[in-house]
Coordinates of C-alpha atoms and ligand atoms in Angstrom, one line a residue:
M1 CA 103.5 73.1 -5.4
S2 CA 107.1 73.8 -3.8
L3 CA 109.5 73.8 -6.4
S4 CA 112.9 71.8 -6.7
T5 CA 116.1 73.5 -5.3
I6 CA 119.8 74.3 -7.1
P7 CA 122.7 74.5 -4.3
V8 CA 125.1 78.3 -5.1
W9 CA 128.5 77.6 -4.3
S10 CA 131.8 79.4 -4.2
P11 CA 134.6 79.6 -6.6
A12 CA 136.5 81.3 -3.6
T13 CA 135.9 78.8 -0.8
E14 CA 133.7 76.0 -2.4
L15 CA 130.7 76.5 0.5
Q16 CA 127.1 76.5 -0.7
I17 CA 125.7 80.1 0.0
G18 CA 123.0 79.9 -1.3
E19 CA 120.2 78.0 -3.5
V20 CA 117.4 79.1 -5.7
A21 CA 114.3 77.5 -6.9
A22 CA 114.5 75.0 -10.7
W23 CA 111.3 77.0 -11.9
G24 CA 109.5 74.6 -13.7
E25 CA 107.2 74.3 -16.7
A26 CA 103.7 75.4 -15.3
Q27 CA 105.4 78.2 -13.2
L28 CA 106.5 79.2 -15.6
T29 CA 103.8 79.3 -17.7
Q30 CA 101.6 81.5 -15.5
A31 CA 105.0 84.4 -15.2
I32 CA 104.6 84.7 -18.9
A33 CA 101.1 85.5 -19.4
A34 CA 101.5 87.6 -15.3
A35 CA 104.4 89.2 -17.9
Q36 CA 101.7 89.3 -21.0
A37 CA 99.5 91.7 -18.0
A38 CA 102.4 93.6 -17.0
Q39 CA 102.7 95.4 -20.2
R40 CA 99.3 96.2 -21.1
Q41 CA 99.6 98.0 -17.5
W42 CA 103.4 98.8 -18.5
I43 CA 102.9 100.6 -21.6
R44 CA 99.4 102.7 -20.7
L45 CA 100.5 104.1 -18.1
P46 CA 102.6 108.6 -18.8
L47 CA 106.0 109.1 -20.6
A48 CA 107.3 110.5 -16.8
E49 CA 105.9 107.5 -14.5
R50 CA 107.6 105.1 -16.2
Q51 CA 110.7 107.6 -16.1
A52 CA 110.1 107.3 -12.4
F53 CA 109.8 103.5 -12.2
L54 CA 113.2 103.5 -14.0
M55 CA 114.8 106.1 -11.7
R56 CA 113.2 104.3 -8.6
I57 CA 115.2 101.0 -9.2
A58 CA 118.9 103.1 -10.1
D59 CA 118.2 104.2 -6.9
T60 CA 117.0 101.3 -4.9
I61 CA 120.2 99.5 -6.5
D62 CA 122.4 102.5 -4.8
A63 CA 120.1 101.7 -1.9
H64 CA 121.7 98.0 -2.1
A65 CA 125.3 98.5 -3.6
E66 CA 127.2 96.7 -0.7
E67 CA 124.6 94.4 -0.4
L68 CA 124.4 94.0 -4.3
A69 CA 128.1 93.7 -4.7
M70 CA 129.4 90.8 -1.9
L71 CA 126.6 89.0 -3.7
E72 CA 128.4 88.8 -6.2
S73 CA 132.2 88.6 -5.0
S74 CA 131.4 86.0 -3.7
D75 CA 129.0 84.4 -6.5
V76 CA 131.6 84.5 -9.1
G77 CA 134.4 84.7 -6.9
K78 CA 135.1 87.9 -8.0
P79 CA 137.0 90.9 -6.7
I80 CA 135.4 93.5 -4.1
R81 CA 136.5 95.9 -5.8
A82 CA 135.3 95.2 -9.6
A83 CA 132.2 95.1 -8.4
R84 CA 131.4 98.0 -6.0
A85 CA 131.8 99.3 -9.8
E86 CA 130.3 97.4 -11.7
V87 CA 126.9 98.0 -9.2
A88 CA 127.1 101.7 -9.6
G89 CA 127.3 100.7 -13.2
V90 CA 123.9 99.1 -13.3
A91 CA 122.2 101.5 -11.8
A92 CA 123.9 104.4 -14.1
C93 CA 122.4 101.7 -16.8
F94 CA 119.4 102.2 -14.6
R95 CA 119.4 106.4 -15.0
Y96 CA 120.1 106.5 -19.5
Y97 CA 117.0 105.0 -20.4
A98 CA 115.2 106.5 -17.7
G99 CA 116.6 109.9 -20.1
A100 CA 116.5 108.2 -23.2
L101 CA 112.9 105.8 -22.9
D102 CA 111.4 110.0 -23.9
K103 CA 113.9 110.6 -26.7
V104 CA 112.4 108.0 -29.2
H105 CA 110.4 109.4 -32.0
G106 CA 109.7 108.0 -35.4
D107 CA 110.1 110.1 -38.8
T108 CA 107.4 111.9 -40.7
I109 CA 108.0 111.1 -44.6
T110 CA 105.9 112.7 -47.4
L111 CA 104.3 110.9 -50.1
D112 CA 102.7 111.9 -53.3
D113 CA 99.2 110.5 -52.2
G114 CA 99.6 111.2 -48.2
I115 CA 101.5 110.8 -45.9
S116 CA 103.8 107.7 -43.7
F117 CA 105.0 107.8 -40.0
T118 CA 106.6 105.1 -38.2
F119 CA 106.2 104.6 -35.1
H120 CA 108.8 102.0 -32.5
E121 CA 106.1 100.2 -31.0
P122 CA 107.3 96.9 -27.9
V123 CA 107.7 93.4 -29.2
G124 CA 105.2 92.6 -25.5
V125 CA 107.1 90.5 -23.1
V126 CA 111.0 89.8 -24.3
G127 CA 113.6 86.5 -21.9
V128 CA 116.8 87.6 -20.8
I129 CA 119.8 84.6 -21.0
T130 CA 122.8 85.6 -19.0
P131 CA 125.6 84.5 -18.1
W132 CA 127.6 83.5 -15.1
N133 CA 130.8 86.4 -15.5
F134 CA 128.6 89.6 -15.2
P135 CA 125.4 89.1 -14.1
L136 CA 124.4 91.9 -12.7
P137 CA 125.9 94.3 -15.0
I138 CA 124.5 92.1 -18.4
A139 CA 121.1 92.0 -16.8
S140 CA 121.0 95.9 -16.6
W141 CA 122.4 96.6 -20.2
N142 CA 119.1 94.6 -21.2
V143 CA 116.3 95.0 -18.8
A144 CA 117.7 99.1 -18.4
P145 CA 116.3 98.8 -21.9
A146 CA 113.8 96.7 -22.5
L147 CA 112.0 98.2 -19.5
A148 CA 112.3 101.7 -21.5
A149 CA 111.0 100.6 -24.8
G150 CA 107.7 99.7 -23.2
N151 CA 108.1 95.9 -22.3
A152 CA 107.5 93.5 -19.5
V153 CA 111.0 90.8 -19.2
L154 CA 111.8 87.6 -17.9
V155 CA 115.4 87.2 -16.8
K156 CA 117.0 83.7 -16.6
P157 CA 120.5 83.8 -15.2
A158 CA 123.2 81.8 -15.4
T159 CA 122.8 78.6 -12.6
L160 CA 126.0 79.5 -11.4
T161 CA 126.1 83.0 -10.2
P162 CA 122.4 83.6 -9.5
L163 CA 122.2 85.4 -6.2
S164 CA 122.2 89.4 -7.4
T165 CA 119.7 88.6 -10.1
V166 CA 117.4 86.9 -7.5
R167 CA 117.6 89.8 -5.1
F168 CA 117.2 91.9 -7.9
G169 CA 114.5 91.3 -8.9
E170 CA 113.5 91.6 -5.2
L171 CA 114.6 94.6 -4.4
V172 CA 112.2 95.5 -8.5
A173 CA 109.5 94.3 -7.2
G174 CA 109.2 95.5 -3.4
I175 CA 108.7 98.9 -5.5
S176 CA 107.0 98.3 -8.5
T177 CA 102.6 98.4 -8.3
I178 CA 103.1 96.3 -11.3
P179 CA 102.9 92.9 -11.0
G180 CA 105.2 90.2 -13.1
L181 CA 106.8 93.9 -15.0
L182 CA 110.1 92.1 -14.7
Q183 CA 110.8 88.1 -13.5
V184 CA 113.7 87.3 -12.2
V185 CA 113.4 82.3 -13.1
T186 CA 115.3 80.6 -12.4
G187 CA 117.3 77.1 -13.1
A188 CA 119.1 75.7 -15.8
G189 CA 119.0 77.6 -19.8
S190 CA 118.2 73.8 -20.4
S191 CA 114.8 73.7 -18.9
V192 CA 113.7 77.3 -18.1
G193 CA 115.9 78.6 -21.6
Q194 CA 114.0 76.4 -23.5
T195 CA 110.4 77.7 -21.9
L196 CA 111.0 80.5 -22.8
I197 CA 112.7 80.4 -26.4
N198 CA 109.5 78.5 -27.3
D199 CA 106.8 80.2 -26.2
P200 CA 104.9 81.7 -28.8
R201 CA 103.9 85.2 -26.5
I202 CA 108.0 85.8 -26.0
G203 CA 108.3 88.3 -28.4
K204 CA 112.3 88.8 -28.3
I205 CA 115.1 86.5 -25.8
S206 CA 118.5 88.9 -25.6
F207 CA 121.3 86.3 -25.4
T208 CA 124.4 86.1 -23.7
G209 CA 127.4 83.1 -22.9
S210 CA 128.5 81.3 -25.4
T211 CA 128.6 80.8 -29.0
E212 CA 128.0 77.1 -28.8
V213 CA 124.4 78.0 -27.5
G214 CA 123.5 81.7 -28.8
Q215 CA 123.7 79.1 -32.7
S216 CA 121.3 76.1 -31.4
I217 CA 118.3 80.4 -29.6
L218 CA 119.0 81.0 -33.1
R219 CA 118.0 77.9 -34.8
A220 CA 115.2 77.0 -32.0
S221 CA 113.8 81.1 -32.6
A222 CA 113.1 80.1 -36.0
A223 CA 109.6 78.0 -35.5
T224 CA 108.6 81.2 -34.0
M225 CA 110.1 84.0 -35.7
K226 CA 111.6 84.7 -32.2
R227 CA 113.1 88.7 -32.7
V228 CA 117.5 87.8 -31.6
T229 CA 120.3 89.4 -29.8
L230 CA 122.8 87.2 -29.1
E231 CA 126.4 88.5 -27.3
L232 CA 128.6 86.2 -27.2
G233 CA 132.0 84.6 -27.5
G234 CA 135.8 86.6 -28.5
K235 CA 139.5 87.1 -28.5
S236 CA 140.2 89.7 -29.4
A237 CA 142.7 91.3 -31.0
N238 CA 145.7 93.9 -28.7
I239 CA 147.6 95.7 -31.4
V240 CA 150.9 96.8 -30.2
F241 CA 152.7 99.7 -32.9
A242 CA 156.7 100.3 -32.2
D243 CA 155.2 103.7 -31.8
A244 CA 153.3 103.9 -29.0
D245 CA 154.0 104.8 -25.8
I246 CA 154.4 101.2 -25.2
E247 CA 155.4 101.6 -21.5
A248 CA 150.9 102.4 -21.5
A249 CA 150.4 99.8 -23.7
A250 CA 152.2 97.3 -21.7
T251 CA 151.1 98.1 -18.2
A252 CA 147.7 98.9 -19.1
A253 CA 147.7 95.3 -21.0
P254 CA 148.0 93.1 -18.3
W255 CA 143.9 94.6 -16.6
A256 CA 142.2 93.7 -20.6
V257 CA 143.2 90.1 -20.9
F258 CA 143.5 89.5 -16.7
D259 CA 141.1 91.7 -15.4
N260 CA 138.0 88.8 -14.7
S261 CA 140.1 86.5 -13.9
G262 CA 139.8 87.0 -18.1
Q263 CA 136.7 85.4 -18.0
D264 CA 135.7 88.5 -20.2
C265 CA 133.7 87.9 -23.0
C266 CA 136.1 91.4 -23.8
A267 CA 139.5 89.6 -23.3
R268 CA 142.4 91.1 -25.8
S269 CA 143.9 87.5 -25.6
R270 CA 145.7 87.8 -28.6
I271 CA 148.3 90.8 -28.1
F272 CA 149.9 91.3 -31.1
V273 CA 153.2 93.4 -30.9
E274 CA 155.7 95.2 -33.4
R275 CA 158.8 92.6 -33.3
S276 CA 161.2 95.5 -33.3
A277 CA 159.0 96.7 -29.3
L278 CA 158.2 93.4 -28.6
D279 CA 161.7 92.9 -25.8
A280 CA 160.4 96.2 -24.2
F281 CA 157.1 95.2 -24.8
V282 CA 156.8 91.6 -23.2
D283 CA 159.2 92.8 -19.9
T284 CA 156.9 95.1 -19.4
F285 CA 153.9 92.8 -19.7
V286 CA 155.8 90.7 -17.7
E287 CA 156.1 92.3 -14.7
A288 CA 152.4 94.2 -14.5
T289 CA 151.6 90.9 -14.6
R290 CA 153.2 89.9 -11.8
A291 CA 152.3 93.2 -9.2
L292 CA 148.9 91.4 -9.7
K293 CA 147.6 90.4 -6.7
L294 CA 145.3 87.1 -6.5
G295 CA 143.0 85.3 -3.1
D296 CA 140.0 86.3 -1.5
P297 CA 137.5 88.3 -3.4
S298 CA 136.5 89.9 -0.7
S299 CA 140.0 91.8 -0.1
V300 CA 139.9 95.7 -1.3
D301 CA 143.6 94.4 -1.7
T302 CA 142.4 91.9 -3.8
D303 CA 142.4 92.3 -8.3
L304 CA 142.2 89.1 -9.4
G305 CA 139.9 86.5 -7.7
P306 CA 139.4 82.6 -8.8
L307 CA 137.3 80.9 -11.6
V308 CA 134.3 80.6 -11.7
S309 CA 133.3 76.6 -11.0
A310 CA 136.7 73.9 -10.8
E311 CA 135.2 72.0 -14.3
H312 CA 135.7 75.4 -16.1
R313 CA 139.5 75.6 -14.7
E314 CA 140.1 72.1 -16.6
T315 CA 138.8 74.1 -19.4
V316 CA 141.8 76.9 -19.2
R317 CA 144.3 74.4 -17.7
G318 CA 144.0 72.6 -21.1
F319 CA 145.2 74.9 -23.0
L320 CA 148.5 75.2 -21.5
D321 CA 149.9 72.5 -23.9
P322 CA 153.6 71.8 -21.8
S323 CA 154.8 72.8 -25.5
L324 CA 154.1 76.5 -25.8
R325 CA 156.9 78.5 -25.2
F326 CA 155.6 80.8 -21.9
A327 CA 157.3 84.4 -20.9
Y328 CA 155.7 83.8 -17.1
R329 CA 153.7 81.3 -15.6
G330 CA 152.1 82.7 -12.3
E331 CA 151.5 80.0 -9.3
A332 CA 148.6 79.7 -7.9
P333 CA 147.4 78.1 -4.2
D334 CA 145.6 75.3 -4.2
G335 CA 142.0 75.3 -2.5
P336 CA 139.5 74.9 -1.8
G337 CA 139.5 77.3 -3.7
H338 CA 139.8 77.0 -8.0
W339 CA 141.9 79.9 -8.1
M340 CA 144.6 80.2 -11.3
A341 CA 147.4 82.9 -12.0
P342 CA 148.3 84.5 -15.0
Q343 CA 150.0 82.7 -18.3
I344 CA 152.2 85.1 -21.1
V345 CA 152.3 82.8 -23.8
L346 CA 154.6 83.7 -26.7
D347 CA 153.5 82.5 -29.5
E348 CA 155.9 83.3 -32.8
D349 CA 153.1 82.2 -36.1
G350 CA 149.6 82.3 -33.4
N351 CA 148.5 79.2 -34.5
S352 CA 148.4 77.6 -31.4
R353 CA 144.8 76.4 -30.1
A354 CA 145.9 79.3 -26.9
A355 CA 146.4 82.1 -29.9
V356 CA 143.4 80.5 -31.1
E357 CA 140.5 79.0 -29.4
E358 CA 138.5 81.6 -26.5
I359 CA 140.1 80.0 -23.4
F360 CA 138.2 82.3 -21.0
G361 CA 140.6 82.7 -17.7
P362 CA 143.8 84.2 -17.3
V363 CA 145.9 83.6 -20.5
A364 CA 147.6 85.8 -22.4
V365 CA 148.6 85.3 -25.7
V366 CA 151.7 87.3 -27.0
I367 CA 152.7 87.6 -31.2
P368 CA 155.4 89.3 -33.1
F369 CA 154.1 91.3 -35.7
D370 CA 155.8 92.8 -39.1
S371 CA 153.4 95.4 -41.2
E372 CA 150.2 97.2 -40.1
A373 CA 149.2 94.8 -43.4
E374 CA 150.2 91.7 -41.3
A375 CA 150.0 93.4 -38.8
I376 CA 145.3 93.9 -39.7
E377 CA 145.1 90.1 -41.7
R378 CA 146.5 88.3 -38.2
A379 CA 143.9 90.5 -36.1
N380 CA 140.8 89.0 -38.4
A381 CA 141.9 85.2 -38.9
S382 CA 139.3 84.5 -36.4
V383 CA 135.6 83.5 -36.4
Y384 CA 135.6 86.5 -33.6
G385 CA 134.7 90.0 -33.4
L386 CA 133.9 91.4 -30.7
S387 CA 136.1 93.5 -29.2
G388 CA 140.4 94.8 -29.7
S389 CA 142.8 97.8 -29.4
V390 CA 145.2 99.1 -31.6
W391 CA 148.3 100.5 -29.8
T392 CA 149.2 103.8 -32.1
R393 CA 151.0 106.8 -31.6
D394 CA 150.5 106.9 -35.6
V395 CA 146.5 109.3 -35.2
A396 CA 146.2 107.7 -39.4
R397 CA 146.8 105.1 -38.8
A398 CA 144.5 104.7 -36.3
L399 CA 141.9 105.5 -37.7
R400 CA 143.1 103.0 -40.8
V401 CA 143.3 100.0 -38.4
S402 CA 140.4 100.7 -36.2
R403 CA 138.5 100.9 -39.8
A404 CA 139.8 97.2 -41.0
V405 CA 139.7 95.7 -37.7
E406 CA 136.7 92.9 -38.1
S407 CA 134.9 93.6 -34.6
G408 CA 131.9 95.4 -33.0
T409 CA 134.3 97.9 -30.9
I410 CA 138.5 99.0 -31.2
S411 CA 139.4 101.5 -28.4
V412 CA 142.4 103.5 -29.9
N413 CA 145.6 103.7 -26.6
S414 CA 142.9 102.5 -24.5
N415 CA 141.4 99.2 -23.3
S416 CA 137.7 100.2 -23.0
S417 CA 135.3 97.8 -24.4
V418 CA 132.0 98.7 -22.8
R419 CA 130.1 102.2 -22.1
V420 CA 126.5 102.6 -21.6
Q421 CA 126.5 105.3 -23.5
T422 CA 127.6 103.6 -27.1
P423 CA 126.6 100.1 -29.3
F424 CA 127.8 96.9 -27.7
G425 CA 128.0 94.0 -29.8
G426 CA 129.6 91.9 -31.8
F427 CA 130.5 91.3 -35.5
K428 CA 130.7 87.4 -37.3
Q429 CA 130.9 84.6 -34.8
S430 CA 130.9 86.7 -31.5
G431 CA 126.1 88.1 -32.4
M432 CA 124.6 89.6 -34.1
G433 CA 122.5 93.2 -33.5
R434 CA 123.4 95.4 -30.5
E435 CA 123.1 95.9 -27.0
L436 CA 123.3 99.4 -25.4
G437 CA 123.0 103.5 -26.4
L438 CA 120.2 103.6 -28.4
E439 CA 121.4 100.8 -30.3
G440 CA 119.9 98.9 -27.8
L441 CA 116.4 100.5 -27.0
L442 CA 116.1 100.3 -30.6
G443 CA 116.5 97.0 -30.5
Y444 CA 113.2 96.4 -28.2
T445 CA 111.0 97.2 -30.3
E446 CA 109.5 96.3 -33.5
L447 CA 109.0 99.2 -36.1
K448 CA 105.7 100.4 -37.5
T449 CA 104.6 102.5 -40.6
V450 CA 101.1 104.2 -40.9
F451 CA 99.8 105.1 -43.8
V452 CA 97.8 108.7 -43.7
K453 CA 96.1 109.2 -47.3
T454 CA 95.8 113.1 -47.6
D455 CA 94.9 113.4 -51.5
D456 CA 90.8 113.7 -52.3
Ligands
TAP501 P1 126.6 79.2 -21.4 O1 126.8 77.6 -21.3 O2 126.6 80.1 -22.9 O3 125.2 79.7 -20.9 C1 125.2 81.2 -20.8 C2 123.4 80.9 -20.8 O4 122.5 80.6 -21.4 C3 123.6 80.1 -18.9 O5 121.4 81.5 -18.8 C4 122.8 79.2 -18.8 O6 121.9 78.5 -18.2 C5 122.0 79.6 -20.7 N1 121.9 77.9 -21.8 C6 122.8 77.1 -21.3 N2 122.7 76.1 -22.0 C7 121.6 76.9 -22.3 C8 119.9 76.4 -23.8 N3 120.0 75.8 -24.5 N4 119.2 77.1 -23.6 C9 119.2 78.4 -23.2 N5 119.4 79.0 -22.9 C10 120.6 78.4 -22.0 O7 128.0 80.1 -21.6 P2 128.2 80.4 -20.0 O8 129.4 79.4 -19.7 O9 128.1 80.8 -18.9 O10 129.1 82.4 -20.1 C11 131.0 81.8 -21.7 C12 130.4 82.1 -23.1 O11 129.9 83.3 -22.5 C13 131.7 82.2 -23.3 O12 132.2 82.0 -24.6 C14 131.9 84.1 -23.3 O13 133.1 84.4 -24.7 C15 130.4 84.2 -23.3 N6 130.1 86.2 -23.0 C16 129.8 86.5 -23.5 C17 129.5 87.5 -23.4 C18 129.1 89.0 -24.2 S1 129.0 90.0 -24.1 N7 129.5 88.8 -26.2 C19 129.4 87.9 -21.9 C20 129.9 87.2 -21.7 C21 129.5 85.8 -21.7 P3 122.2 77.7 -17.3 O14 123.4 78.6 -16.3 O15 122.1 77.1 -16.5 O16 123.2 76.5 -18.5

């Protein structure tokens, strides 16, 4: 039986650029059975062969880098420069986990009557559900460690931007000798995603997306006691003290919030600035923002593309209450394309909807503060805790504030959020569990204890 299809649209031109299959229950049931069989073969392969396969995936990505970057750029509306860098990061992620695969080991625990050993066993079959903003990077952050830990994987990309992930799945199938080890399954989250969550043969779901859907996945996973990693929303703080290099902080700030047109869970969209540096910061921040070039995602000169959909742009526009005080209002072309230029809001109290809720669009809110304690208190007055930055020349203050901010990642004098070597994930309603680093790999394992009796 042939599957029905879902059209895929360009956010820049509003033209159809592809279509993907809408997987049904019967096909998914077969796919999960195939994944179980594949996992049993995969885990029996020698470590060196598993490492070689992950390295082959990385080489294949490199060999098709331009094709994948162009697909990602046209599907998400992402500037091609960014898409190329992301695809290079995907290959690096597979290389990192190829290298990590044989470094995983358990402990030896001596006891009065024997010895216990711990082993990191694969979960089995895992489901990875990804969002539309960074489709291929987020797939790789989960597929690579899951395979490295000895699992088979089913990936469900977002319906808005599935093309690069589907192509990635085809490329991996082309070099794999184990059919079903990695499968890309497309269709609506409410059907395909739910089937993965409800199926008892799947041992773990890794989900990246909205807090609302993440909460529903956590509830649904209780029925089969599924392991879950959730990477959810954010409203990250960028805290700038007056003793910082204000020029550096303010020229970096546009990229920390408007990159990917603000459709970034790590966007530092709440910018807290010590009052004595406020004017200098805002002047430079506005100038640096004005210099960003909005336009055709396929041009290497473009800094910002369109938003992902007309519906999403309407949601973002809904935050721009005319009563807000704006330091900058960029203007975007009418269309076709879901264009929206950066907006900078000044909010003395930090209580506006724009300052509190995740917008997921090119809107920054600047909030003044008068003391270190106030900056920390305001930064922590959020249900989220994913990322953030502290800008200061005072090392002790940098460490104090970094430790005090309730967030999974904090960068000092930098807006760095994600490195393949370091764990990434959220405090509070930004999620649970960690991706990347060795923690990301261990998150795809179950810990087993084996006891050996040694006394007579
Ligand atoms: P969601 O609507 O939550 O969708 C994410 C994924 O979940 C998509 O593949 C979606 O499929 C699927 N899905 C939707 N409803 C589902 C359900 N009931 N059961 C199972 N799967 C379901 O988020 P989004 O709109 O793609 O992304 C925006 C949000 O994601 C923002 O809040 C953002 O902060 C967050 N996000 C977080 C991170 C990290 S790393 N923390 C990264 C990116 C995005 P369909 O596309 O078919 O609906």
